[in-house]
Tab-separated table of C-alpha atoms and ligand atoms in Angstrom:
chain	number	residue	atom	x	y	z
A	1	UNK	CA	38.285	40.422	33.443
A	2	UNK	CA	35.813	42.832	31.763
A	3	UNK	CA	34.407	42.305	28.436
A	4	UNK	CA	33.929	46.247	28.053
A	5	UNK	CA	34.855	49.403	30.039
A	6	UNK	CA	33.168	52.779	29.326
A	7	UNK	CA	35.430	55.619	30.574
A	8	UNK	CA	34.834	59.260	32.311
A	9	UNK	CA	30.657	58.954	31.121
A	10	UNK	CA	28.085	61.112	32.942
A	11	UNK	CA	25.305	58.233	34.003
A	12	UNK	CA	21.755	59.237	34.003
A	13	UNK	CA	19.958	56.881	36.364
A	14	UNK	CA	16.331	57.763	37.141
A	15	UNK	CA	14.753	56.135	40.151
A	16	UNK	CA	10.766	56.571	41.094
A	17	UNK	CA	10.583	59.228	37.971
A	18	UNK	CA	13.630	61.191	40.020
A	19	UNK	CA	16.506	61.399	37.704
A	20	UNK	CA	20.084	61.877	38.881
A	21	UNK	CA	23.378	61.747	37.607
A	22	UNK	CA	26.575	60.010	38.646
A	23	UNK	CA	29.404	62.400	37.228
A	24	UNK	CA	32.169	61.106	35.133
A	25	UNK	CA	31.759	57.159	35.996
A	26	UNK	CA	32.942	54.435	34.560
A	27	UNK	CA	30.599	51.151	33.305
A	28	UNK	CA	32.154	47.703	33.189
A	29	UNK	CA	30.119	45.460	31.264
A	30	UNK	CA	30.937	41.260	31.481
A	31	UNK	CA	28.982	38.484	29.948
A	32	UNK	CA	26.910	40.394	28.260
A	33	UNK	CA	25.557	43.052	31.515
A	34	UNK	CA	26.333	45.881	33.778
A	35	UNK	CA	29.028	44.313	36.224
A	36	UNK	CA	29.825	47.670	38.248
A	37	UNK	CA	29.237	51.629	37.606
A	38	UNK	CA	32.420	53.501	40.062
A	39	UNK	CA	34.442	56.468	39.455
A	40	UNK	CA	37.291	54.676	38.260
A	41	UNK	CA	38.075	51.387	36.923
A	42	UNK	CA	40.952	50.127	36.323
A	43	UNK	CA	41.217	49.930	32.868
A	44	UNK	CA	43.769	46.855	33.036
A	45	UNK	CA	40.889	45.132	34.308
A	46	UNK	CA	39.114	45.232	30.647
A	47	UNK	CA	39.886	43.618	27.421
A	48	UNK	CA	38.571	47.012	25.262
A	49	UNK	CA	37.932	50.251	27.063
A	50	UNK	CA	35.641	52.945	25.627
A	51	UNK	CA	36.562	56.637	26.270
A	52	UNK	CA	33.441	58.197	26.284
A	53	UNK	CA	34.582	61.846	27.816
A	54	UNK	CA	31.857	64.438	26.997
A	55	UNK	CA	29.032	61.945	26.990
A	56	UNK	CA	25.740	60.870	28.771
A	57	UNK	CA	25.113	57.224	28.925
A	58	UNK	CA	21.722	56.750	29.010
A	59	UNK	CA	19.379	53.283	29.593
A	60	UNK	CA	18.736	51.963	25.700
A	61	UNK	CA	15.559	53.341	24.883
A	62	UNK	CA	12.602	50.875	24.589
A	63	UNK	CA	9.979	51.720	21.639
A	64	UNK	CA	7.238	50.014	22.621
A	65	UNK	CA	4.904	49.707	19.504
A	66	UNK	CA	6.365	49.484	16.159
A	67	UNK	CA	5.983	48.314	12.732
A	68	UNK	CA	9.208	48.363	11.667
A	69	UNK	CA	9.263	47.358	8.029
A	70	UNK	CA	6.872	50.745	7.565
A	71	UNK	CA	10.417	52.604	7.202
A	72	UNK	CA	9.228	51.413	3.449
A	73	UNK	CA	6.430	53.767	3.837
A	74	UNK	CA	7.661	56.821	5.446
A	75	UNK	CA	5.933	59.814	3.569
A	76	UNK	CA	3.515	57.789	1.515
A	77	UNK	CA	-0.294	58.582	3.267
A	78	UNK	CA	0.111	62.235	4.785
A	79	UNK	CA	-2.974	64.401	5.598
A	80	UNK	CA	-5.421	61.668	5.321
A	81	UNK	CA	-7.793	60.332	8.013
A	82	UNK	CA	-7.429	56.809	9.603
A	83	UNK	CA	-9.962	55.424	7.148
A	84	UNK	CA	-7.949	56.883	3.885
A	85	UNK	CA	-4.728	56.041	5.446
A	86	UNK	CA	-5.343	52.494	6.104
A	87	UNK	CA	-7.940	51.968	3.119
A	88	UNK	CA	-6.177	53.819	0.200
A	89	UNK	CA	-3.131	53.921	1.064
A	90	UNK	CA	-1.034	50.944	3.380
A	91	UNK	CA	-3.435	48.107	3.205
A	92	UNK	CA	-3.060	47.929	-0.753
A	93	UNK	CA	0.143	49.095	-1.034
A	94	UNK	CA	1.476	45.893	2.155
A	95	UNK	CA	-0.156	43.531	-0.598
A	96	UNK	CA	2.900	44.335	-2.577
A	97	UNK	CA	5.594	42.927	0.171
A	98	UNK	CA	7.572	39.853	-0.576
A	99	UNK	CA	9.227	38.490	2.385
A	100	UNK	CA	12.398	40.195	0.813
A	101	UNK	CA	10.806	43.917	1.123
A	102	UNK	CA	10.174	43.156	4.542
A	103	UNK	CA	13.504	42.214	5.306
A	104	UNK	CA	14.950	45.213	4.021
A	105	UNK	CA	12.502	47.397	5.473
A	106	UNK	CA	13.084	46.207	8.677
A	107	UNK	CA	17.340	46.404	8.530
A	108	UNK	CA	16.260	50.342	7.062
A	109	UNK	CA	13.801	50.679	10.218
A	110	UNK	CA	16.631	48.973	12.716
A	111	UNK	CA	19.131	50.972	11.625
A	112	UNK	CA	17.209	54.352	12.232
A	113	UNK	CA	16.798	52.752	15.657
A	114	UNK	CA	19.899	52.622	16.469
A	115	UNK	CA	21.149	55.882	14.992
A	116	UNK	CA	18.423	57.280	17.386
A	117	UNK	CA	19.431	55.324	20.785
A	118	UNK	CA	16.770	52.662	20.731
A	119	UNK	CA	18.090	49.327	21.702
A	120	UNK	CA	14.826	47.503	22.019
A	121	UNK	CA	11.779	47.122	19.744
A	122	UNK	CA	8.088	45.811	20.546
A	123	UNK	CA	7.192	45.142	16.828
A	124	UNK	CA	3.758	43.589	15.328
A	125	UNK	CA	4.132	42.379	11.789
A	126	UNK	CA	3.620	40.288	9.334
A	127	UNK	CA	6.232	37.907	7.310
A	128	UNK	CA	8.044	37.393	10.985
A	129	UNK	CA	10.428	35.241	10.507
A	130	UNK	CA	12.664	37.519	8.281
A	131	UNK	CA	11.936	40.014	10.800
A	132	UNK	CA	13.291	38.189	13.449
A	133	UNK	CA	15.894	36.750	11.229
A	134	UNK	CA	16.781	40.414	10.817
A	135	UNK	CA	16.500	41.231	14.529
A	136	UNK	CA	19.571	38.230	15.006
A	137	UNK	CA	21.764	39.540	12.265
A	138	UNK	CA	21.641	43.484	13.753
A	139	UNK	CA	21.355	42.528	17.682
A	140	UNK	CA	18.859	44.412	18.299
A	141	UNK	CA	16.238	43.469	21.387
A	142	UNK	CA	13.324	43.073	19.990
A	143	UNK	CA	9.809	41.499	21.502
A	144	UNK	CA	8.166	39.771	18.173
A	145	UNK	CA	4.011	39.598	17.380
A	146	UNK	CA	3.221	38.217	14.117
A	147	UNK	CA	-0.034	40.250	13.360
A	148	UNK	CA	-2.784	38.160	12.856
A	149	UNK	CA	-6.449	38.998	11.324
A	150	UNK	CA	-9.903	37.249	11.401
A	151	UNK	CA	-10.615	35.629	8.142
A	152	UNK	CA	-10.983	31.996	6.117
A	153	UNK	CA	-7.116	31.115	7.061
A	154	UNK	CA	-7.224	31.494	10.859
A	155	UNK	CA	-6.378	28.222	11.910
A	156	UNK	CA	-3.287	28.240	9.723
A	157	UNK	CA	-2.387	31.545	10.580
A	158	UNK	CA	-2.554	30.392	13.997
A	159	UNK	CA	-0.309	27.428	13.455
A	160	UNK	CA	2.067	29.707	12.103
A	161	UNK	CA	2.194	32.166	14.971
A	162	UNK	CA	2.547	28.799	17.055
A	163	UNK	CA	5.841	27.517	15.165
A	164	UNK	CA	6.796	31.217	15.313
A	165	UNK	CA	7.017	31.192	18.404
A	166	UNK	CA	8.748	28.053	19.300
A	167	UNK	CA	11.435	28.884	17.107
A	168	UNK	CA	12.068	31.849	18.105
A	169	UNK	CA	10.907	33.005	21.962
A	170	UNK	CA	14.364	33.284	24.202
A	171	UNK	CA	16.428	33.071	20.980
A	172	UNK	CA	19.796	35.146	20.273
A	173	UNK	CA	20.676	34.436	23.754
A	174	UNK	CA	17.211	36.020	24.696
A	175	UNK	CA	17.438	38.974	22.972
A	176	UNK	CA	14.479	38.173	20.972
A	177	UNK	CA	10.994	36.707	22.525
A	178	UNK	CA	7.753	36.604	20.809
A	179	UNK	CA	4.441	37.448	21.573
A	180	UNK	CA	1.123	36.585	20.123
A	181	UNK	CA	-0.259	39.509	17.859
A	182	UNK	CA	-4.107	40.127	17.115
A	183	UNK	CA	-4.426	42.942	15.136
A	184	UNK	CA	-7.305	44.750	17.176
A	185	UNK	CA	-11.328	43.961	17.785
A	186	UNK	CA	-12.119	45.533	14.420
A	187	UNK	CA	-10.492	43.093	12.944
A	188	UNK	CA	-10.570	40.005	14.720
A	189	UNK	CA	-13.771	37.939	15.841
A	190	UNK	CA	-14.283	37.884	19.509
A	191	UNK	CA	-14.173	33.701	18.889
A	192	UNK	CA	-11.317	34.413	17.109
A	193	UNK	CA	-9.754	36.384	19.837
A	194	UNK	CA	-10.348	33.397	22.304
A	195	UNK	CA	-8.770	30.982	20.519
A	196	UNK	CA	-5.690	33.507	20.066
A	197	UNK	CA	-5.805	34.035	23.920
A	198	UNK	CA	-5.867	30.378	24.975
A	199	UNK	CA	-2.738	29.371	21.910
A	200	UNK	CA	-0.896	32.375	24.023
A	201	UNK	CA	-1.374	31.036	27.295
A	202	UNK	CA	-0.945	27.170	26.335
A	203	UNK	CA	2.885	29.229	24.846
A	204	UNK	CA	3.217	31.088	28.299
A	205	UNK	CA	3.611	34.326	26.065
A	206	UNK	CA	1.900	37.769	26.377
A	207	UNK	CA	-0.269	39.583	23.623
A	208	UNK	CA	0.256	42.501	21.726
A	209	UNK	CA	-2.702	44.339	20.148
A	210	UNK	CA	-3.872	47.448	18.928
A	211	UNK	CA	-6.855	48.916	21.395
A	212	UNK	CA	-9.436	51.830	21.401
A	213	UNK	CA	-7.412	54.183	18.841
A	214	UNK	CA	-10.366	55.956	17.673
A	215	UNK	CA	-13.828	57.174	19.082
A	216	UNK	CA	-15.353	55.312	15.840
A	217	UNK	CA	-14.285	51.983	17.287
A	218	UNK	CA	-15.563	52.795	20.457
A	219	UNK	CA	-18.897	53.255	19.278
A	220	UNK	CA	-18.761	50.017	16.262
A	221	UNK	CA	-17.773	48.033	19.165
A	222	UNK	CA	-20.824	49.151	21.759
A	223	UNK	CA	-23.325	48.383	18.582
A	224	UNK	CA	-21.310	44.943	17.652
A	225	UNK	CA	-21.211	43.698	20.634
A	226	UNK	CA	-22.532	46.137	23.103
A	227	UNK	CA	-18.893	46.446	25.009
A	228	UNK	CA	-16.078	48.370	24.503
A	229	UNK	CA	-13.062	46.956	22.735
A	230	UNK	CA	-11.283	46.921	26.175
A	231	UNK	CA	-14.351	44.666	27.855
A	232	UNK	CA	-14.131	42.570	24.593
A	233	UNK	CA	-10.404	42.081	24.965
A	234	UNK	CA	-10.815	41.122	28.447
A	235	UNK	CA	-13.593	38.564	28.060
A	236	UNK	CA	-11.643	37.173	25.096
A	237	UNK	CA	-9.194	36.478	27.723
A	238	UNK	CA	-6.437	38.965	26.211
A	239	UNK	CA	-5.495	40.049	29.257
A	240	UNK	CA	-5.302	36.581	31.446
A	241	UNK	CA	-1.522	36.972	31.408
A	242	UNK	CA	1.032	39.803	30.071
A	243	UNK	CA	-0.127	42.381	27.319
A	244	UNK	CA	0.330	45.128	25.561
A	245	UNK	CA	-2.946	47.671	24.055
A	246	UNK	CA	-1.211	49.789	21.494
A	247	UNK	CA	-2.700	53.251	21.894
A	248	UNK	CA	-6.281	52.907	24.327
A	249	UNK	CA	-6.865	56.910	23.277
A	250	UNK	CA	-10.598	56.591	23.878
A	251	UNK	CA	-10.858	54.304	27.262
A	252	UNK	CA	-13.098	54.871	29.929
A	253	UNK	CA	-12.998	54.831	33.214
A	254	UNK	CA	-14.243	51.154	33.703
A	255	UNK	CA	-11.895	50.800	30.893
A	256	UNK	CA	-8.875	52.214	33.143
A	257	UNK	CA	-9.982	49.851	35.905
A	258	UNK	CA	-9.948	47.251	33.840
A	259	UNK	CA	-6.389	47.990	32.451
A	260	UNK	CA	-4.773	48.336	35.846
A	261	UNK	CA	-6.677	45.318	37.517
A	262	UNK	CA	-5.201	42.918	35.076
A	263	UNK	CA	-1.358	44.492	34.582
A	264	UNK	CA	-2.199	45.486	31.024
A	265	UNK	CA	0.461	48.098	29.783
A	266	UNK	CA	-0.442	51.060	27.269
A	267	UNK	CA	1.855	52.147	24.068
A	268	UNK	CA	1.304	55.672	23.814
A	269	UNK	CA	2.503	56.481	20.245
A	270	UNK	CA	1.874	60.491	20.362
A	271	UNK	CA	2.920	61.552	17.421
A	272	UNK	CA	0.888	59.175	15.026
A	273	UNK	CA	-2.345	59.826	17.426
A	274	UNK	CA	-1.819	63.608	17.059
A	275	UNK	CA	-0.610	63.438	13.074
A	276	UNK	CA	-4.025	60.775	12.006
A	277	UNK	CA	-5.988	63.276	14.436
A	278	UNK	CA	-7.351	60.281	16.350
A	279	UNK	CA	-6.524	60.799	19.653
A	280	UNK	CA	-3.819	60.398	22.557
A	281	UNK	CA	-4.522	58.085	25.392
A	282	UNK	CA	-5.783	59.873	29.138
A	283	UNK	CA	-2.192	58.910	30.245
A	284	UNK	CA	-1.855	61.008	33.086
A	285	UNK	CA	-5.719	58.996	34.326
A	286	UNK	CA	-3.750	55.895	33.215
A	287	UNK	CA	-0.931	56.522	35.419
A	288	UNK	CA	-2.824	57.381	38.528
A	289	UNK	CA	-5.124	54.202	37.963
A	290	UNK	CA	-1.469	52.279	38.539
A	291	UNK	CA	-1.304	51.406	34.644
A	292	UNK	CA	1.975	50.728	33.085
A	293	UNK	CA	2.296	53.670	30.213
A	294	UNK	CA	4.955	52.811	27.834
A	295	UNK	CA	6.317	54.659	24.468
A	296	UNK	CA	5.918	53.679	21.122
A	297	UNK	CA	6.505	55.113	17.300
A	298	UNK	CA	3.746	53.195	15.811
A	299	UNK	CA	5.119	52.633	11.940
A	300	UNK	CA	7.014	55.174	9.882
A	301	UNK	CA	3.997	55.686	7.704
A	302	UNK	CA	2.178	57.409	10.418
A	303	UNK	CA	5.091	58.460	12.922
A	304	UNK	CA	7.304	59.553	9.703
A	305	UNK	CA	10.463	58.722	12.399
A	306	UNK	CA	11.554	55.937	15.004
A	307	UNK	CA	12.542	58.950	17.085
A	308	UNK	CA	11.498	57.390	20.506
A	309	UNK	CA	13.033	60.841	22.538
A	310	UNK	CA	11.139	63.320	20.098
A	311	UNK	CA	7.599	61.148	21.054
A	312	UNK	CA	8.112	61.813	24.585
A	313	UNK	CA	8.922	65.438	24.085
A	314	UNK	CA	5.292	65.496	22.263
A	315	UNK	CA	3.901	63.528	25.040
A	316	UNK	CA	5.418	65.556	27.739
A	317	UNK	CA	4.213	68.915	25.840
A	318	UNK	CA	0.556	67.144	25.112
A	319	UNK	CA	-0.521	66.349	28.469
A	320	UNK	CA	1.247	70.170	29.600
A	321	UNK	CA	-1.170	71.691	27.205
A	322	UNK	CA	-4.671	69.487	27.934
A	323	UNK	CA	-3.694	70.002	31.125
A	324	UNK	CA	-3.064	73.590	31.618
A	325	UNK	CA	-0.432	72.555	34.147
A	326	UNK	CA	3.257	73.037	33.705
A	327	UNK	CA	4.087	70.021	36.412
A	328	UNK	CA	2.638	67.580	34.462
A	329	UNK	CA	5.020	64.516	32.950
A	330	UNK	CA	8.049	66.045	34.749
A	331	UNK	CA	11.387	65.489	32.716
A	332	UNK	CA	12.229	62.128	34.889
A	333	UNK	CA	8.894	60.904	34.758
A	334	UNK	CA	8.618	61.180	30.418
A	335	UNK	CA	12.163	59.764	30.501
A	336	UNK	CA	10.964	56.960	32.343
A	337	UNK	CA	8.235	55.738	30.265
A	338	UNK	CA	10.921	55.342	26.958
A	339	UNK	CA	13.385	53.095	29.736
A	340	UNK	CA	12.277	51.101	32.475
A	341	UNK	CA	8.285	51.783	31.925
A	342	UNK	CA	8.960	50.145	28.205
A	343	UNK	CA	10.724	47.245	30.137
A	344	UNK	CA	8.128	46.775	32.665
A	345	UNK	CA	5.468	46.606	29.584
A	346	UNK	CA	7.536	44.248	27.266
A	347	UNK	CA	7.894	42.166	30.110
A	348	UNK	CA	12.221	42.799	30.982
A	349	UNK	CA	11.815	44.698	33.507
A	350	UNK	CA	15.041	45.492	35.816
A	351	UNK	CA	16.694	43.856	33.107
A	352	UNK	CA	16.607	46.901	30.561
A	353	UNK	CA	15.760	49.685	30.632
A	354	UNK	CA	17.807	51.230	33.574
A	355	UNK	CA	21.584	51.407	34.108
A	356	UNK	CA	22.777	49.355	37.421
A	357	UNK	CA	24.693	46.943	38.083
A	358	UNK	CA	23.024	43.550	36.768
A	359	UNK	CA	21.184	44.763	34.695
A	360	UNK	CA	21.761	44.122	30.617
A	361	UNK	CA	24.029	46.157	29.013
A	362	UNK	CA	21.751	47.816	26.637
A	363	UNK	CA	22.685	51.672	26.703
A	364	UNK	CA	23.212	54.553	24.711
A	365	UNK	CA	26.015	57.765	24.684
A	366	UNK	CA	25.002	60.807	24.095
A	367	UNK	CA	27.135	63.771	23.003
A	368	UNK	CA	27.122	66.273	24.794
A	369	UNK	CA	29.017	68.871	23.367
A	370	UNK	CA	26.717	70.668	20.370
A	371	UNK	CA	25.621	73.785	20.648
A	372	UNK	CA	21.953	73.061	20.578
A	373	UNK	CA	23.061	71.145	24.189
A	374	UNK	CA	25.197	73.532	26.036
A	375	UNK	CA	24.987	74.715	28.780
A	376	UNK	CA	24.643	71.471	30.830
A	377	UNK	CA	22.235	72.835	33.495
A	378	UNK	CA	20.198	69.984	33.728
A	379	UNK	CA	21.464	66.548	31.490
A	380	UNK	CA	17.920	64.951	32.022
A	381	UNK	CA	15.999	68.140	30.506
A	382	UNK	CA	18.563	68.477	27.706
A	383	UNK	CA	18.435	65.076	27.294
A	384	UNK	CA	14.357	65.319	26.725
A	385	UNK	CA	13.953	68.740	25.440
A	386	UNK	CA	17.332	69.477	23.048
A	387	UNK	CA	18.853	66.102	22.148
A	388	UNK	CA	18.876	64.990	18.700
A	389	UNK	CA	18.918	61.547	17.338
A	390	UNK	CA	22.648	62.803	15.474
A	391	UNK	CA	23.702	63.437	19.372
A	392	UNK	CA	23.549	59.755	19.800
A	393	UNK	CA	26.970	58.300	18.944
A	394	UNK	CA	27.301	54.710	20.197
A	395	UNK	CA	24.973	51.841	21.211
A	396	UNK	CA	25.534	48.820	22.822
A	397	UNK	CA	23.028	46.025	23.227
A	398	UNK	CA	23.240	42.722	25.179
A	399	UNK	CA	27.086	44.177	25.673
A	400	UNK	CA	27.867	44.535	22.183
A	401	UNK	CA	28.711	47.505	20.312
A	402	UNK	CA	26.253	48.499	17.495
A	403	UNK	CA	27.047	51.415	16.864
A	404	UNK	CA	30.431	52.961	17.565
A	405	UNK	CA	30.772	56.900	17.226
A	406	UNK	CA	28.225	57.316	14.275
A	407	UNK	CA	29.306	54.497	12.398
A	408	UNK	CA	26.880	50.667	12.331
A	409	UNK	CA	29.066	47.801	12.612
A	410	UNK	CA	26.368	45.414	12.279
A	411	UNK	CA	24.198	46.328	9.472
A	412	UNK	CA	25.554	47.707	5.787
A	413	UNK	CA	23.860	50.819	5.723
A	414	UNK	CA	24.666	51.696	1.393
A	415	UNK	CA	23.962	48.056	0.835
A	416	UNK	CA	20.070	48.651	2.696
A	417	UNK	CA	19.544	51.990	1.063
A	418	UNK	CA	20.367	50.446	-2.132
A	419	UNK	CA	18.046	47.457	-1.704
A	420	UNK	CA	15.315	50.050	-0.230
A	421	UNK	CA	15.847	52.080	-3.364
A	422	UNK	CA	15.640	49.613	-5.522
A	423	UNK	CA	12.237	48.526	-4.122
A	424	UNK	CA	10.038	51.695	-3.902
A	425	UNK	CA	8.868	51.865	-7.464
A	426	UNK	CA	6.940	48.076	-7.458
A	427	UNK	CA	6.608	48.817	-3.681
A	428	UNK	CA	4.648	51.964	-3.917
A	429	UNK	CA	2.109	50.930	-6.892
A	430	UNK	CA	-1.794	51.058	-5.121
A	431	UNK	CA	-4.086	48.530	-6.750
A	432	UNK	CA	-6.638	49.296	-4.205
A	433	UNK	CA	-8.928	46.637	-5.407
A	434	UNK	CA	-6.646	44.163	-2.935
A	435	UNK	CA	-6.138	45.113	0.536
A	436	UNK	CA	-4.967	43.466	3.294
A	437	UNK	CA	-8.027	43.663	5.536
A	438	UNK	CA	-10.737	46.511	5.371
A	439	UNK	CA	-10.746	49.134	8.403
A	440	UNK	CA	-14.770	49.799	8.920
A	441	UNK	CA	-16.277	53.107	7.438
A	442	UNK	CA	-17.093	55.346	10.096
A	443	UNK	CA	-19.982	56.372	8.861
A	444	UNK	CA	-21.324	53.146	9.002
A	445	UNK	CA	-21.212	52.664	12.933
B	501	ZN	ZN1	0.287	50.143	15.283
């Protein structure tokens, strides 16, 4: 008996970049995965059947750099440079988050998420546990990194990312594991970096950290410590098992090498690199060096969305332009790095991220019928190029409906609007005199 039959859906697979499409299908899903994909299933086979006539089911998408709980921020820094942004504007104004704001923030962030067709979230944060509390309550897929900074309080913030993690990697039935989460070089000590490394590995858990996002760095980190922040994060050890370098826009080519030799994957978060003017990773160079590229928002404050299809549209359209060449990131190929590139880098890979049979059920439908969508000459282009996050209108993670034809059955959508509401006043007060760390003046490298 199936726990879950989707009728008469179009199913976009994508294999080696190649994307294809099995023609009004039907998906059975059973404890919780894909159990078979065939032209027709007998619908007395399944305790609830889906019709989903019109529609694309497509792979969950995978956002693979996020800071959820940013939603708060959406609008708050615009037209100011990295410095200003983090300086000014979101290191004071995070000093104002109680545990409570963060939770909210987060349900706000998750439920955008979903409303978009993300089922899966690599998120770096602070206050984690009512993230991942949240996480549970919503079942959402989520790979966890409590941020962590160099300062007087390391070995207790260490302690905490330890306990983090052993209450909470494989939990919700393994929907949610957890990572560790250095914030970057700039703000972490290389010894500080080491002993982050070696707490991941005696954990058997990845790291998640941001990486080379501006030329500046680049250049503070040659006169600190004569390396680049890549060579730094390897000699730390960073990259002695799985990881994760958020952006790597300015990476050379020792860099590259050093990225593909030890499996590290890259979150490309286009839109906040082009919007902060800072730079978009060589991902085309990445790609041929055999380096896992991978899609991410970054946080609403920079992104302004969690709109995971409308960054690889930017993507696609970036490297086009640098380029000069119209074959570059081919509409498979861009789908692919929101699906099963995003599992490969957040370490589920086969398991999400693609729709066959044993795989989990984490997918999304996609309307089809809106005139910004017709005709249906090519479902992967329109998919890439036309679709809107209002096409998507039900997502299912770990086999369970979250969202069923528009409407969220697991999070109370007034109730977190309300709460969000009720928050941005005290939330958006900037007593710049406290921040939560200091990003380095670039005039000063
Ligand atoms: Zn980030």
């Amino acid at each position: 008996m199936y726990d879950l039959l989707l009728q008469h859906v179009d199913v976009l697979q994508i294999t080696n970049g190649v994307p294809s499409i099995l023609s009004r299908h039907d998906i059975a899903i059973v404890n919780r995965r894909i159990a078979a994909i065939a032209p027709q299933i007998s619908p007395g086979l399944a305790r609830e059947t889906l019709n989903g006539e019109g529609q694309i089911a497509i792979p969950g998408l995978i956002n693979s750099h996020a800071h959820t709980a940013m939603s708060l921020f959406r609008g708050v820094a615009e037209d100011v440079p990295i410095e200003e942004w983090f300086n000014n504007f979101i290191w004071p104004l995070e000093t104002n988050l109680t545990p409570e704001d963060v939770y909210w923030g987060t349900l706000l962030g998750l439920a955008e998420m979903i409303e978009s067709g993300v089922t899966c979230v690599a998120d770096h944060y602070f206050m984690m546990d009512v993230i991942a509390q949240a996480v549970q309550e919503t079942g959402m897929r989520a790979l966890l990194a409590w941020t962590l900074f160099s300062g007087a309080d390391e070995s207790d913030q260490l302690a905490r990312a330890r306990q983090f993690t052993k209450q909470w990697h494989g939990a919700a039935g393994d929907r949610i594991r957890v990572w560790m989460g250095p914030h970057a070089p700039y703000t972490c000590t290389p010894s500080f970096l080491r002993r982050v490394a070696q707490t991941a590995q005696e954990l058997g858990v990845g790291i998640h950290i941001h990486l080379a996002e501006t030329a500046a760095q680049v250049t503070q980190s040659l006169s600190a410590h004569g390396r680049s922040p890549v060579v730094v994060a390897r000699d730390a050890g960073l990259f002695d098992g799985p990881a994760i370098a958020a952006h790597a826009a300015h990476v050379s080519p020792e860099d590259i090498a050093i990225l593909a030799g030890h499996g590290v994957a890259v979150a490309v978060t286009p839109k906040t690199e082009m919007k902060l003017g800072i730079g978009v990773a060589p991902v085309m160079a990445l790609r041929e060096a055999g380096v896992t590229v991978a899609l991410g928002s970054d946080g609403a404050a920079s992104n302004n969305t969690y709109d995971i299809l409308e960054s690889a549209r930017l993507l696609a359209l970036l490297e086009k332009l640098r380029s000069g060449n119209a074959r570059a990131m081919p509409v498979g190929a861009t789908l692919e790095l929101a699906t099963a590139a995003g599992a490969q880098a957040l370490g589920w890979q086969n398991e999400i991220g693609v729709l066959h049979v044993g795989a989990r059920a984490d997918l999304a439908l996609v309307r089809s019928g809106a005139a910004h969508l017709q005709p249906l000459h090519d479902l992967a282009a329109t998919l890439l190029y036309s679709a809107q996050p209002a096409d998507v209108s039900t997502v299912i993670v770990d086999g369970r409906i979250l969202m069923r034809d528009r409407e969220l059955l697991t999070i109370d959508k007034p109730r977190v609007l309300r709460e969000v509401a009720a928050r941005i006043e005290r939330l958006t007060q900037r007593q710049t005199a406290q921040r939560i760390a200091v990003y380095p003046d670039a005039r000063s490298a």
